[in-house]
CSV table of C-alpha atoms in Angstrom, one decimal:
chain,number,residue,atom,x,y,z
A,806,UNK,CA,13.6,4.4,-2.0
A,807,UNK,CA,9.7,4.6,-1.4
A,808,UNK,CA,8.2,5.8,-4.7
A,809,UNK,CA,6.2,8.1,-3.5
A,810,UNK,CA,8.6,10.3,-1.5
A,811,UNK,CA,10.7,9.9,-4.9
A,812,UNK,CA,7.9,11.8,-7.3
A,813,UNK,CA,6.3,13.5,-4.7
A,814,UNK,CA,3.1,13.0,-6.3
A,815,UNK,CA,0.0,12.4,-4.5
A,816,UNK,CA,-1.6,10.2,-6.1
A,817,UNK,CA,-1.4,6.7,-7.7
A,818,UNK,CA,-4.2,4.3,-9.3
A,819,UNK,CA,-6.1,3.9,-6.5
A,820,UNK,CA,-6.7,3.9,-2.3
A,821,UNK,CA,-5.7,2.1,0.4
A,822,UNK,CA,-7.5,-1.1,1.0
A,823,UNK,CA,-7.7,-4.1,3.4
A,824,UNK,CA,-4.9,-4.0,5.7
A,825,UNK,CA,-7.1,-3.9,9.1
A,826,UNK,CA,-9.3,-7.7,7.9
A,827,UNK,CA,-8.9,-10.8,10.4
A,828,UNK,CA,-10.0,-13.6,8.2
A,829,UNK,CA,-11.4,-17.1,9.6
A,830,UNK,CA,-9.7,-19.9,7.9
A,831,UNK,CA,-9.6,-23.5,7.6
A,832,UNK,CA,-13.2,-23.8,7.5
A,833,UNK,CA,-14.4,-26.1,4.3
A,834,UNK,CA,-17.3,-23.2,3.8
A,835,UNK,CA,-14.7,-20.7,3.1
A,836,UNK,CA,-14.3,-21.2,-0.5
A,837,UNK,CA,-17.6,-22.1,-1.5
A,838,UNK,CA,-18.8,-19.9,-4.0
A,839,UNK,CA,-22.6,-19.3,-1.9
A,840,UNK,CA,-20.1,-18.7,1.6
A,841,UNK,CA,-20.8,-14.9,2.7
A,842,UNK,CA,-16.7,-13.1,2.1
A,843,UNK,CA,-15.8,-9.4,3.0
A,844,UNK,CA,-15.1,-8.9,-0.8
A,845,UNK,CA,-18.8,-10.2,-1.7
A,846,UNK,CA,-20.2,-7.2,0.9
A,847,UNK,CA,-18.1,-4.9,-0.3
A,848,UNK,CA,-19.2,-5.5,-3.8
A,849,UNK,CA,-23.0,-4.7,-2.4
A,850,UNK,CA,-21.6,-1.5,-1.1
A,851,UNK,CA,-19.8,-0.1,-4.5
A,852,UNK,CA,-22.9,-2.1,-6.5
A,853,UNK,CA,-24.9,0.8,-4.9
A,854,UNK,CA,-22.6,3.9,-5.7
A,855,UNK,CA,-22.7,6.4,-8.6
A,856,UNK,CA,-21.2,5.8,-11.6
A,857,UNK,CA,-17.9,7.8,-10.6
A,858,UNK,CA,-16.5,4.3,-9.4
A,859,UNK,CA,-18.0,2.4,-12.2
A,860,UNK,CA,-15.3,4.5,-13.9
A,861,UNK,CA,-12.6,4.4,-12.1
A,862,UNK,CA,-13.0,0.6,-12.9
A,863,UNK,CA,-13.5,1.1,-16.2
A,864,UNK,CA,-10.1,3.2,-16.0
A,865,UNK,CA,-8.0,0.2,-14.2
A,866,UNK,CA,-9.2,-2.0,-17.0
A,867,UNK,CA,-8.7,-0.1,-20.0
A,868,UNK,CA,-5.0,0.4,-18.9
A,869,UNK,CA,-4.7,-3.0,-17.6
A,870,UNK,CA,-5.5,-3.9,-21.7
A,871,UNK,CA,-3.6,-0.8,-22.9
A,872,UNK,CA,-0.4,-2.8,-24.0
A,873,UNK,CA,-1.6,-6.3,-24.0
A,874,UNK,CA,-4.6,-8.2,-23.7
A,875,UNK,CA,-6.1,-11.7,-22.9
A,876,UNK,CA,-4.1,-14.1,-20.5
A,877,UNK,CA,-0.9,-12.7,-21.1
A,878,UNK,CA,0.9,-11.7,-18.1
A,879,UNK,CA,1.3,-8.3,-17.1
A,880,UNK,CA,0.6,-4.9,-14.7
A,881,UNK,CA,-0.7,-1.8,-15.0
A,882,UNK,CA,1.1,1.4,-16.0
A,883,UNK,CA,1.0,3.7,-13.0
A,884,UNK,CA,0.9,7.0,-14.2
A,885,UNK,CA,0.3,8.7,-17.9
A,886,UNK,CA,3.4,9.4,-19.8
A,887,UNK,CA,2.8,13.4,-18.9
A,888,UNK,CA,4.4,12.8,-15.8
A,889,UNK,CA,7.2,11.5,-17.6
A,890,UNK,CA,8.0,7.8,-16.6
A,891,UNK,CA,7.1,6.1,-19.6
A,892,UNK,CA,5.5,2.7,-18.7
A,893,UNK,CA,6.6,2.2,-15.5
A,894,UNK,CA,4.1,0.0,-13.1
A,895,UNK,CA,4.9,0.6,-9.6
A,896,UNK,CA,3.9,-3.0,-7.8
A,897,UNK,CA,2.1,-1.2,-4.8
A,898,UNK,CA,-0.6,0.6,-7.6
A,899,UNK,CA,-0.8,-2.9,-8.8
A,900,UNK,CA,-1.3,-4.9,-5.3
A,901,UNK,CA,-3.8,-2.0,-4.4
A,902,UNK,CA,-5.5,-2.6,-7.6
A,903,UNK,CA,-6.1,-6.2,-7.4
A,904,UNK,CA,-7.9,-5.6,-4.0
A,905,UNK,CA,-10.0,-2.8,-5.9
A,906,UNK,CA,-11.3,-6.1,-8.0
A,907,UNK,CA,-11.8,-7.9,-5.3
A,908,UNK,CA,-13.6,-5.8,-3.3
A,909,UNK,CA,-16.4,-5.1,-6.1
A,910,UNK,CA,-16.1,-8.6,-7.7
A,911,UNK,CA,-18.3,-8.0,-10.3
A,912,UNK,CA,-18.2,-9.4,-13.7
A,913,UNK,CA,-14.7,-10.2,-14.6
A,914,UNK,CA,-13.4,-8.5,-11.4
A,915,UNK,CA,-12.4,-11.5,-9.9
A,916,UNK,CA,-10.0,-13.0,-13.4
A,917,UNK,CA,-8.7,-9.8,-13.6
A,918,UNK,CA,-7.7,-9.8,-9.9
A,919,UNK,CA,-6.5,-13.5,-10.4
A,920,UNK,CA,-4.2,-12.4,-13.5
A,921,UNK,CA,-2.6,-9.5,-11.4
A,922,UNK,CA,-2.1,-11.9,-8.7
A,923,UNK,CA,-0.5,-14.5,-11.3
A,924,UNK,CA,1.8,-11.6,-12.8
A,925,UNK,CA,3.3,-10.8,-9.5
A,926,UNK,CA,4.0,-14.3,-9.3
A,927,UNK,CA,5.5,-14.6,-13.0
A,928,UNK,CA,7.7,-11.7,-11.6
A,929,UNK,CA,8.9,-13.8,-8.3
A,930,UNK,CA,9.7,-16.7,-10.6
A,931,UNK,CA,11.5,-14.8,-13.6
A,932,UNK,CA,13.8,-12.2,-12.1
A,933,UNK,CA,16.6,-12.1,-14.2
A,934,UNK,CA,18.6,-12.2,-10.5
A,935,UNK,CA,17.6,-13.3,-7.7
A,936,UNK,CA,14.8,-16.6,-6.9
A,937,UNK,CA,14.3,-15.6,-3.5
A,938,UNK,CA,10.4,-14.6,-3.5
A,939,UNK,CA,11.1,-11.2,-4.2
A,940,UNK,CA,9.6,-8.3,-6.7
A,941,UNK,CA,10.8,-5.2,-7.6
A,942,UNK,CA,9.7,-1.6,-6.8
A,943,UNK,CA,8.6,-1.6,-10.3
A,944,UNK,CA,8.8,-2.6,-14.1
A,945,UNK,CA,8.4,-1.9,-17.6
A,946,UNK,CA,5.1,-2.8,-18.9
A,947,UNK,CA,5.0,-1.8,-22.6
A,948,UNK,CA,7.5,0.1,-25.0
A,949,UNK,CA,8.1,3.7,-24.9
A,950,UNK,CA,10.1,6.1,-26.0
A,951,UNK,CA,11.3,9.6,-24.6
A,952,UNK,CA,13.9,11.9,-25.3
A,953,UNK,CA,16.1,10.5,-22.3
A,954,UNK,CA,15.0,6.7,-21.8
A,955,UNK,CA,13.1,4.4,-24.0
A,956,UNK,CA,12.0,0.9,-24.4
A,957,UNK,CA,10.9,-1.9,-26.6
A,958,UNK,CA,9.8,-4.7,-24.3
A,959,UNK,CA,6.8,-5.6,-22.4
A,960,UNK,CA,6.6,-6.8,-19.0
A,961,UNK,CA,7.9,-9.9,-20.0
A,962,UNK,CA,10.8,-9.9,-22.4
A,963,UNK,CA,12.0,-12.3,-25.0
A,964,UNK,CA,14.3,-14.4,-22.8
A,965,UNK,CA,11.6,-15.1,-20.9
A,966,UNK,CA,12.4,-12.7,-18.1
A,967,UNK,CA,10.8,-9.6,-16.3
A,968,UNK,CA,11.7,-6.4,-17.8
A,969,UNK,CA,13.4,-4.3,-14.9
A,970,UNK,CA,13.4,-0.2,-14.7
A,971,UNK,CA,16.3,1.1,-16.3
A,972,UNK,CA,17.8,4.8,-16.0
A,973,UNK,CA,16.9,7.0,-15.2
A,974,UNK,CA,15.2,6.0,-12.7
A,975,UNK,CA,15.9,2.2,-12.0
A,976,UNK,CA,13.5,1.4,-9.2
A,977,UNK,CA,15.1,-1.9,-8.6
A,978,UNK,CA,15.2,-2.4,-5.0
A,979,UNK,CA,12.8,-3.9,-3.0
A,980,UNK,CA,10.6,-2.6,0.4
A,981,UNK,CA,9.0,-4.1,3.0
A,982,UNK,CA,6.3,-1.8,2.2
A,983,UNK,CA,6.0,-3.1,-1.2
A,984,UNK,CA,6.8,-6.7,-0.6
A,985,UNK,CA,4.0,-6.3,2.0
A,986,UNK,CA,1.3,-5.0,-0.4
A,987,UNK,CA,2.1,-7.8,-2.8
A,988,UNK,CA,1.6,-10.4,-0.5
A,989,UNK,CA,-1.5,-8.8,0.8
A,990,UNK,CA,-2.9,-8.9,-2.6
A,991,UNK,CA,-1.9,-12.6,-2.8
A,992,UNK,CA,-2.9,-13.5,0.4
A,993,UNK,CA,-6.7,-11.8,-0.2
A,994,UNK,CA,-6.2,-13.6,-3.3
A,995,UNK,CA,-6.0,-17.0,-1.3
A,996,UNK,CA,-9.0,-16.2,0.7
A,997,UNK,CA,-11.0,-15.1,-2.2
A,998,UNK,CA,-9.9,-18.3,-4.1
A,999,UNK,CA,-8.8,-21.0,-2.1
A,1000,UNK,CA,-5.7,-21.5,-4.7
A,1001,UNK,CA,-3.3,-22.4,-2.8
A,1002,UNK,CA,-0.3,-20.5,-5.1
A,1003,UNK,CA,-1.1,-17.6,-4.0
A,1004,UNK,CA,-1.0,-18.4,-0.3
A,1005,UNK,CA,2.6,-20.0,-1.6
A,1006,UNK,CA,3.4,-16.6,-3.2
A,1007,UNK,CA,2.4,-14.4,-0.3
A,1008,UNK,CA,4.2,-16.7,2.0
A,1009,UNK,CA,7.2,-15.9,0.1
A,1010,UNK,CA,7.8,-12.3,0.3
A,1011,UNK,CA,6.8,-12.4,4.3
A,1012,UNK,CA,9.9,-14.4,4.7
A,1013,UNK,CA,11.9,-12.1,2.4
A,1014,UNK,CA,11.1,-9.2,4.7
A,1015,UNK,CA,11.9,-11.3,7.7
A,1016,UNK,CA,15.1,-12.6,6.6
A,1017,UNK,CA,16.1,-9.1,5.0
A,1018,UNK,CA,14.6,-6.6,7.2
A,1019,UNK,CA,14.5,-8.1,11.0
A,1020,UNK,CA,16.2,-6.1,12.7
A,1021,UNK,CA,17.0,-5.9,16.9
A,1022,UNK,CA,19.6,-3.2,17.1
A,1023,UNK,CA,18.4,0.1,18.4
A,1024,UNK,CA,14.3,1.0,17.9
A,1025,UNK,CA,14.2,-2.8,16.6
A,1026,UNK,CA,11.3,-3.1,14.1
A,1027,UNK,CA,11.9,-4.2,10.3
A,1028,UNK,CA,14.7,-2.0,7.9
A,1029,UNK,CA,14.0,-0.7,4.6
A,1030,UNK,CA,14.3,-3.3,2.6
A,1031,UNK,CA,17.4,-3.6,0.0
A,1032,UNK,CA,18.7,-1.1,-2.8
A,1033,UNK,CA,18.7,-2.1,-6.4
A,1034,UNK,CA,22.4,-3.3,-5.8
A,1035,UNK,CA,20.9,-5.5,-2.6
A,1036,UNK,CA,22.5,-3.4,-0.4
A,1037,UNK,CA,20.9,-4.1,2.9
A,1038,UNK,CA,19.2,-0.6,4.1
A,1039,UNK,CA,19.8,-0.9,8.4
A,1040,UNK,CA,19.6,2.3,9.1
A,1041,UNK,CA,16.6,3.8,7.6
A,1042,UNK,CA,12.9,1.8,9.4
A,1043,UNK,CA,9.7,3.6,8.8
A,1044,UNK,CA,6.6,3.2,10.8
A,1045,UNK,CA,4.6,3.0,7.5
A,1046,UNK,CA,6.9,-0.3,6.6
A,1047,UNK,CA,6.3,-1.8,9.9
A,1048,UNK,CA,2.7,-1.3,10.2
A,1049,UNK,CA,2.2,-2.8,6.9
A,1050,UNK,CA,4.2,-5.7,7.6
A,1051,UNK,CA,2.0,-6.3,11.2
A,1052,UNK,CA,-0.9,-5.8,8.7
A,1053,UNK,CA,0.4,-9.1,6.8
A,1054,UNK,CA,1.4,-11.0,9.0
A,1055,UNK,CA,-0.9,-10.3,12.1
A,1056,UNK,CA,-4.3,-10.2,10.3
A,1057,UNK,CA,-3.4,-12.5,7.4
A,1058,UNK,CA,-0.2,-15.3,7.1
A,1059,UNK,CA,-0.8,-16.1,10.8
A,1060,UNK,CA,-4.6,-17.3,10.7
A,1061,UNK,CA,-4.5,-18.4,6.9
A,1062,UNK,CA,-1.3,-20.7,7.7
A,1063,UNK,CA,-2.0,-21.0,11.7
A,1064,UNK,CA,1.9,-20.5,11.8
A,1065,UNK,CA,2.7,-18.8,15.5
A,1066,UNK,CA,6.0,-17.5,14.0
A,1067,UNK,CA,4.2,-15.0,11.6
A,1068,UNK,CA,2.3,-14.0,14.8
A,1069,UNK,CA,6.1,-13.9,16.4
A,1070,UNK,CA,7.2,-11.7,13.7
A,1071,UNK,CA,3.8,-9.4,13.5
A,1072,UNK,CA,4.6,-8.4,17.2
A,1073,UNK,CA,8.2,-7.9,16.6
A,1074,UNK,CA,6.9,-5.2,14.2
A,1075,UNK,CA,4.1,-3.8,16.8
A,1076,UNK,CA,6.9,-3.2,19.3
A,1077,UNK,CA,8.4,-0.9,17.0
A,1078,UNK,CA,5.1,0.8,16.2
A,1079,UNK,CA,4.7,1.6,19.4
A,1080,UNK,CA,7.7,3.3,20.5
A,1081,UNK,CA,6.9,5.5,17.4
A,1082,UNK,CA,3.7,6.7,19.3
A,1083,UNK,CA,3.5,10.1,20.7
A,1084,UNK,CA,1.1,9.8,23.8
A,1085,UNK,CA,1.1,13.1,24.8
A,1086,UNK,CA,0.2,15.2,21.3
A,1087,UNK,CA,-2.0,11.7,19.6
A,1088,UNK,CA,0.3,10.9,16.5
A,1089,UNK,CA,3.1,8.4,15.6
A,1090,UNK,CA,6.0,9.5,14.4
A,1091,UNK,CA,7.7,9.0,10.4
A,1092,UNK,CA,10.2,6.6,11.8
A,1093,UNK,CA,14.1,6.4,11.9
A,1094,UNK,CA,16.6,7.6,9.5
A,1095,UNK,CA,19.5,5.5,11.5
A,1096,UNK,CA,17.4,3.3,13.3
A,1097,UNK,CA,18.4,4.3,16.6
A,1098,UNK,CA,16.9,7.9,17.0
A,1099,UNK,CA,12.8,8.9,16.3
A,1100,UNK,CA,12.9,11.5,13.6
A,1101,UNK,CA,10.3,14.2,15.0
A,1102,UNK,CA,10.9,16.1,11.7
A,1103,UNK,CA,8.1,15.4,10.1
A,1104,UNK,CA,4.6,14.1,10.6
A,1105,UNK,CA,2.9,12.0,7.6
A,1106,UNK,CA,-0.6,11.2,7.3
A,1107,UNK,CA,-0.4,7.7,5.9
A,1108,UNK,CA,1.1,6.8,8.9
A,1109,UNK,CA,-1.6,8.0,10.8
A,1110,UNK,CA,-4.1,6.5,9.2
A,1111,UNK,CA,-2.8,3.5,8.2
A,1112,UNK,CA,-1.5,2.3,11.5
A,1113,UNK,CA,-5.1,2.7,12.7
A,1114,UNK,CA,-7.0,0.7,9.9
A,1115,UNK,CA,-3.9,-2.4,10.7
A,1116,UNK,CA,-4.2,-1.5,14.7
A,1117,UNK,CA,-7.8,-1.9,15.0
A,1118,UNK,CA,-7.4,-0.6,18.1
A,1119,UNK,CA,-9.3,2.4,20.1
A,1120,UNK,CA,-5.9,3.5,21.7
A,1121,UNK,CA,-4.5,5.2,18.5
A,1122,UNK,CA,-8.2,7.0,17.3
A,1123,UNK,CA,-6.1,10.1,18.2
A,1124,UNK,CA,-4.1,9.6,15.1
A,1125,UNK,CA,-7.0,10.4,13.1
A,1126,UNK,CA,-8.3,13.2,15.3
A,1127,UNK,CA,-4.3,14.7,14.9
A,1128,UNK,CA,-5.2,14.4,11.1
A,1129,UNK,CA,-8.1,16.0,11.3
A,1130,UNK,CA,-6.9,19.3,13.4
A,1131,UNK,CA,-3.8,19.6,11.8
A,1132,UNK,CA,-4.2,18.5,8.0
A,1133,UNK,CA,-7.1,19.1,6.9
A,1134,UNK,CA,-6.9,21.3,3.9
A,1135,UNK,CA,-9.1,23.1,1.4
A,1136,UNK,CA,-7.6,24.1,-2.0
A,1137,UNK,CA,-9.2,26.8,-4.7
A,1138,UNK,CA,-7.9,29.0,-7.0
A,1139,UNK,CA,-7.3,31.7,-3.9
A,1140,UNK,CA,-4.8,29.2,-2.1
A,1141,UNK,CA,-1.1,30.3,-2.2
A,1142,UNK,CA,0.3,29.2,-5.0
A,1143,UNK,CA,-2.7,26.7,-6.1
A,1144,UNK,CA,-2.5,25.7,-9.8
A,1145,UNK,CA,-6.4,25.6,-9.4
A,1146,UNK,CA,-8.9,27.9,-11.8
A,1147,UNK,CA,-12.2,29.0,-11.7
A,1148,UNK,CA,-14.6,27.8,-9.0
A,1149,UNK,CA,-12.9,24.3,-8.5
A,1150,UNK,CA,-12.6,23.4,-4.9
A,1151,UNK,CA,-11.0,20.6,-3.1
A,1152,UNK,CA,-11.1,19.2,0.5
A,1153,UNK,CA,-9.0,16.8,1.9
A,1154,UNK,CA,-5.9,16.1,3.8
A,1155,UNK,CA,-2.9,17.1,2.9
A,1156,UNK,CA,0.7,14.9,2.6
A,1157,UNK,CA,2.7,16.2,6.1
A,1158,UNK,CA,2.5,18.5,8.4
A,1159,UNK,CA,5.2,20.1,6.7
A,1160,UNK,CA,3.6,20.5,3.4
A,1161,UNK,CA,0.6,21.8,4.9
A,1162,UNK,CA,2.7,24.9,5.9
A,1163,UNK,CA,5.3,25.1,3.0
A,1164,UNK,CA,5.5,28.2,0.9
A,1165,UNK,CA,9.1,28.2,0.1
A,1166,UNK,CA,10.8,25.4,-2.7
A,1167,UNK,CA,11.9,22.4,-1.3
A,1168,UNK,CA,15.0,23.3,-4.0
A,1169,UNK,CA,15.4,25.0,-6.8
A,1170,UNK,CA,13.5,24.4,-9.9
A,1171,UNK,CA,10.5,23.0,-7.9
A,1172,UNK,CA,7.4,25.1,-8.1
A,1173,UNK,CA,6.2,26.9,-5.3
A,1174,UNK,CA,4.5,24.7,-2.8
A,1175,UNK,CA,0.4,25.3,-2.6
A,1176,UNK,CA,0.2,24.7,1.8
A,1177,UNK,CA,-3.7,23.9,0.8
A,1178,UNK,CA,-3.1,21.1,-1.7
A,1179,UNK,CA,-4.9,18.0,-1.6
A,1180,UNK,CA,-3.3,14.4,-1.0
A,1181,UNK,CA,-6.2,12.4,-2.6
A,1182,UNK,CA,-4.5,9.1,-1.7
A,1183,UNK,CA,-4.2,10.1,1.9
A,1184,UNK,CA,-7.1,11.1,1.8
A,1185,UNK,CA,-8.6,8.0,0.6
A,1186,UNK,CA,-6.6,6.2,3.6
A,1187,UNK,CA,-8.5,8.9,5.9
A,1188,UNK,CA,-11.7,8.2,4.7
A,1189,UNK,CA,-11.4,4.8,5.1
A,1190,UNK,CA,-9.9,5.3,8.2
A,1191,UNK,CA,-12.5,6.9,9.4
A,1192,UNK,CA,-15.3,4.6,8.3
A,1193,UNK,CA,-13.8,1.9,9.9
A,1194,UNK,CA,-13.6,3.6,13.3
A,1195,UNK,CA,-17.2,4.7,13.1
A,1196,UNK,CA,-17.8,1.0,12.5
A,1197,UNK,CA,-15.9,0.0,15.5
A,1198,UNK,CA,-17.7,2.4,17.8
A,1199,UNK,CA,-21.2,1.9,16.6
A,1200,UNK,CA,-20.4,-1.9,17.0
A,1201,UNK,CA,-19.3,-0.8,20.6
A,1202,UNK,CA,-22.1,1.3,21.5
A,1203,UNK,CA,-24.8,-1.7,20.9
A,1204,UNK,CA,-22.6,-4.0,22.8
A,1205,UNK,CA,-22.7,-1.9,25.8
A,1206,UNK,CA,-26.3,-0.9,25.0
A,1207,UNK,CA,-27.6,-4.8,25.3
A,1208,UNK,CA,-28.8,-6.2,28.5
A,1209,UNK,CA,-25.8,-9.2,29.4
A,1210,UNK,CA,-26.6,-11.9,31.9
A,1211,UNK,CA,-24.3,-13.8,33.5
A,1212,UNK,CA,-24.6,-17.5,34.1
């Protein structure tokens, strides 16, 4: 189950990052420490921001070191034990955060990036189960104790092992999605690097989707993933999983291994993506939940956004004008049902366009919905969404601005 339509919770450590990149490999200047990289510009860029990011970074580091420090592997603790999960590290916060280093790659950015990147692959290595290039939805990172679960290992126990979820909550199966992320993180990794393990470990979980996930029977596309019991999930395929398994293997395994089968696979998923497309109102649609029939339920804003920044392409910019007409939200202490105070005001985008019309509980014992609150993950994607395609049409505009000859 995708972790964040488990908590319903809007945000984890950080943004989306670097699904939309088409790198150049294979050329010897590539890994030389004086070659130009994306990360390297993007480390100008956040080099010149206010000191707001300089402490988000400073956050990702301090709880990277909460539990243990040095060389030791490990991952970052998702959320703060107030929201009741004890030390649970989800491995999509942790993929996400390792681009995060990369992209500013200042200091000790780049190690810390590098021990992530070597975690995930201590976790594909030692799972107490399987040795098929797989990682979990998450593990325990440090011990804990609550009135209703508890803990006293770190992420790597005394057998030598990774220390799985337990109950409540589990969190042992395993999603394209989230295999994807990983082995984006490795696979920027590689290009950041030039070590070839983590090309080897981003390799592996592309061919875990492939051989657990491929799928031909109705909409086609990649499944789920697997449950904790590996279970193989057919009927439910999200958009959100396909598009970030084009995003690997389309803009990354294919040009850094020059392999035409992950090309092969990336359109496999593309075809999917775009019978999810509604042409006529400018959105794509959730996905499937028994992969024959589109659910039209429900319209998400990661999947909007998302698909764009691993698209690149002009056709879909009506995603993000959909977003911007239809979930756009401003929350203050006035909203219905905000949980805001004072003169605190927030503007963003919010989760669905269902939750930016709720006002009744989804069940009971949830709080009252606030149809103005703020998704500031999504809205992180949107923003960089949005970036990009002003990027894209600037670039465009000069093009057709210049004077061309033909010869």
């Amino acid at each position: 189950m995708n972790r964040r339509r488990f908590l319903s919770l809007g945000m984890g450590i950080v943004g989306a990052a670097g699904m939309g990149v088409t790198l150049n490999p294979g050329e010897p200047k590539a890994w030389a420490d004086d070659a130009p990289t994306e990360e390297g510009a993007a480390s100008n860029a956040l080099g010149r921001s206010n000191g707001s990011v300089d402490r988000a970074y400073d956050y990702l580091s301090f709880a990277m070191d909460a539990y243990q420090q040095g060389q030791t592997p490990r991952l970052v603790q998702s959320y703060s034990d107030s929201q009741g999960l004890g030390s649970t590290a989800f491995v999509y916060d942790n993929a996400l955060t390792i681009l995060a280093y990369l992209a500013r790659g200042r200091g000790d950015d780049v190690a810390r990036a590098m021990l992530f990147g070597d975690s995930f692959l201590y976790a594909q290595t030692h799972d107490p189960t399987y040795a098929d290039g797989r990682v979990r939805q998450a593990y325990w990172v440090g011990p804990f104790t609550l009135s209703y679960a508890g803990n006293d290992s770190y992420f790597v126990r005394g057998d030598g092992s990774v220390n799985l979820v337990g109950a409540p909550w589990f969190f042992r199966g395993s999603s394209v999605s989230d295999m994807s992320w990983v082995a984006i993180a490795l696979a920027r990794l590689f290009a950041r690097t030039g070590k070839s393990r983590y090309l080897d470990g981003s390799i592996r979980p592309g061919q875990w989707i492939v051989d657990n996930a491929f799928d031909t029977a109705g909409l086609g596309g990649y499944s789920f993933g697997v449950d904790g019991k590996n279970n193989r999930l057919n009927l439910m395929k999200l958009t959100e999983h396909n598009v970030d398994a084009y995003g690997l293997f389309i803009n990354l395994l294919a040009p850094l291994t020059r392999d035409a089968n992950w090309t092969r696979n990336g359109q496999h998923a593309l075809e999917f993506i775009q019978r999810l497309w509604n042409a006529q109102e400018g959105f794509f649609y959730t996905g499937s939940n028994d992969g024959m029939t589109i659910d039209t339920t429900v319209v998400l804003e990661e999947v909007q956004s998302e698909s764009y920044l691993a698209l690149l392409d002009r056709r879909y910019g009506d995603a993000l004008d959909w977003t911007k007409t239809n979930l756009i939200a401003t929350d203050t202490a006035q909203s219905l049902n905000s949980s805001l105070a004072g003169n605190l005001r927030l503007s963003g985008v919010s989760f669905s366009d269902v939750s930016r019309h709720a006002t009744k509980r989804a069940s009971s014992g949830d709080p009252l919905p606030d149809p103005d609150a703020v998704w500031f993950e999504g809205t992180a994607h949107m923003a960089a969404a949005l970036h990009t395609e002003n990027m894209a049409i600037s670039e465009a505009n000069t093009f057709a601005g210049q004077n061309i000859t033909c010869r």
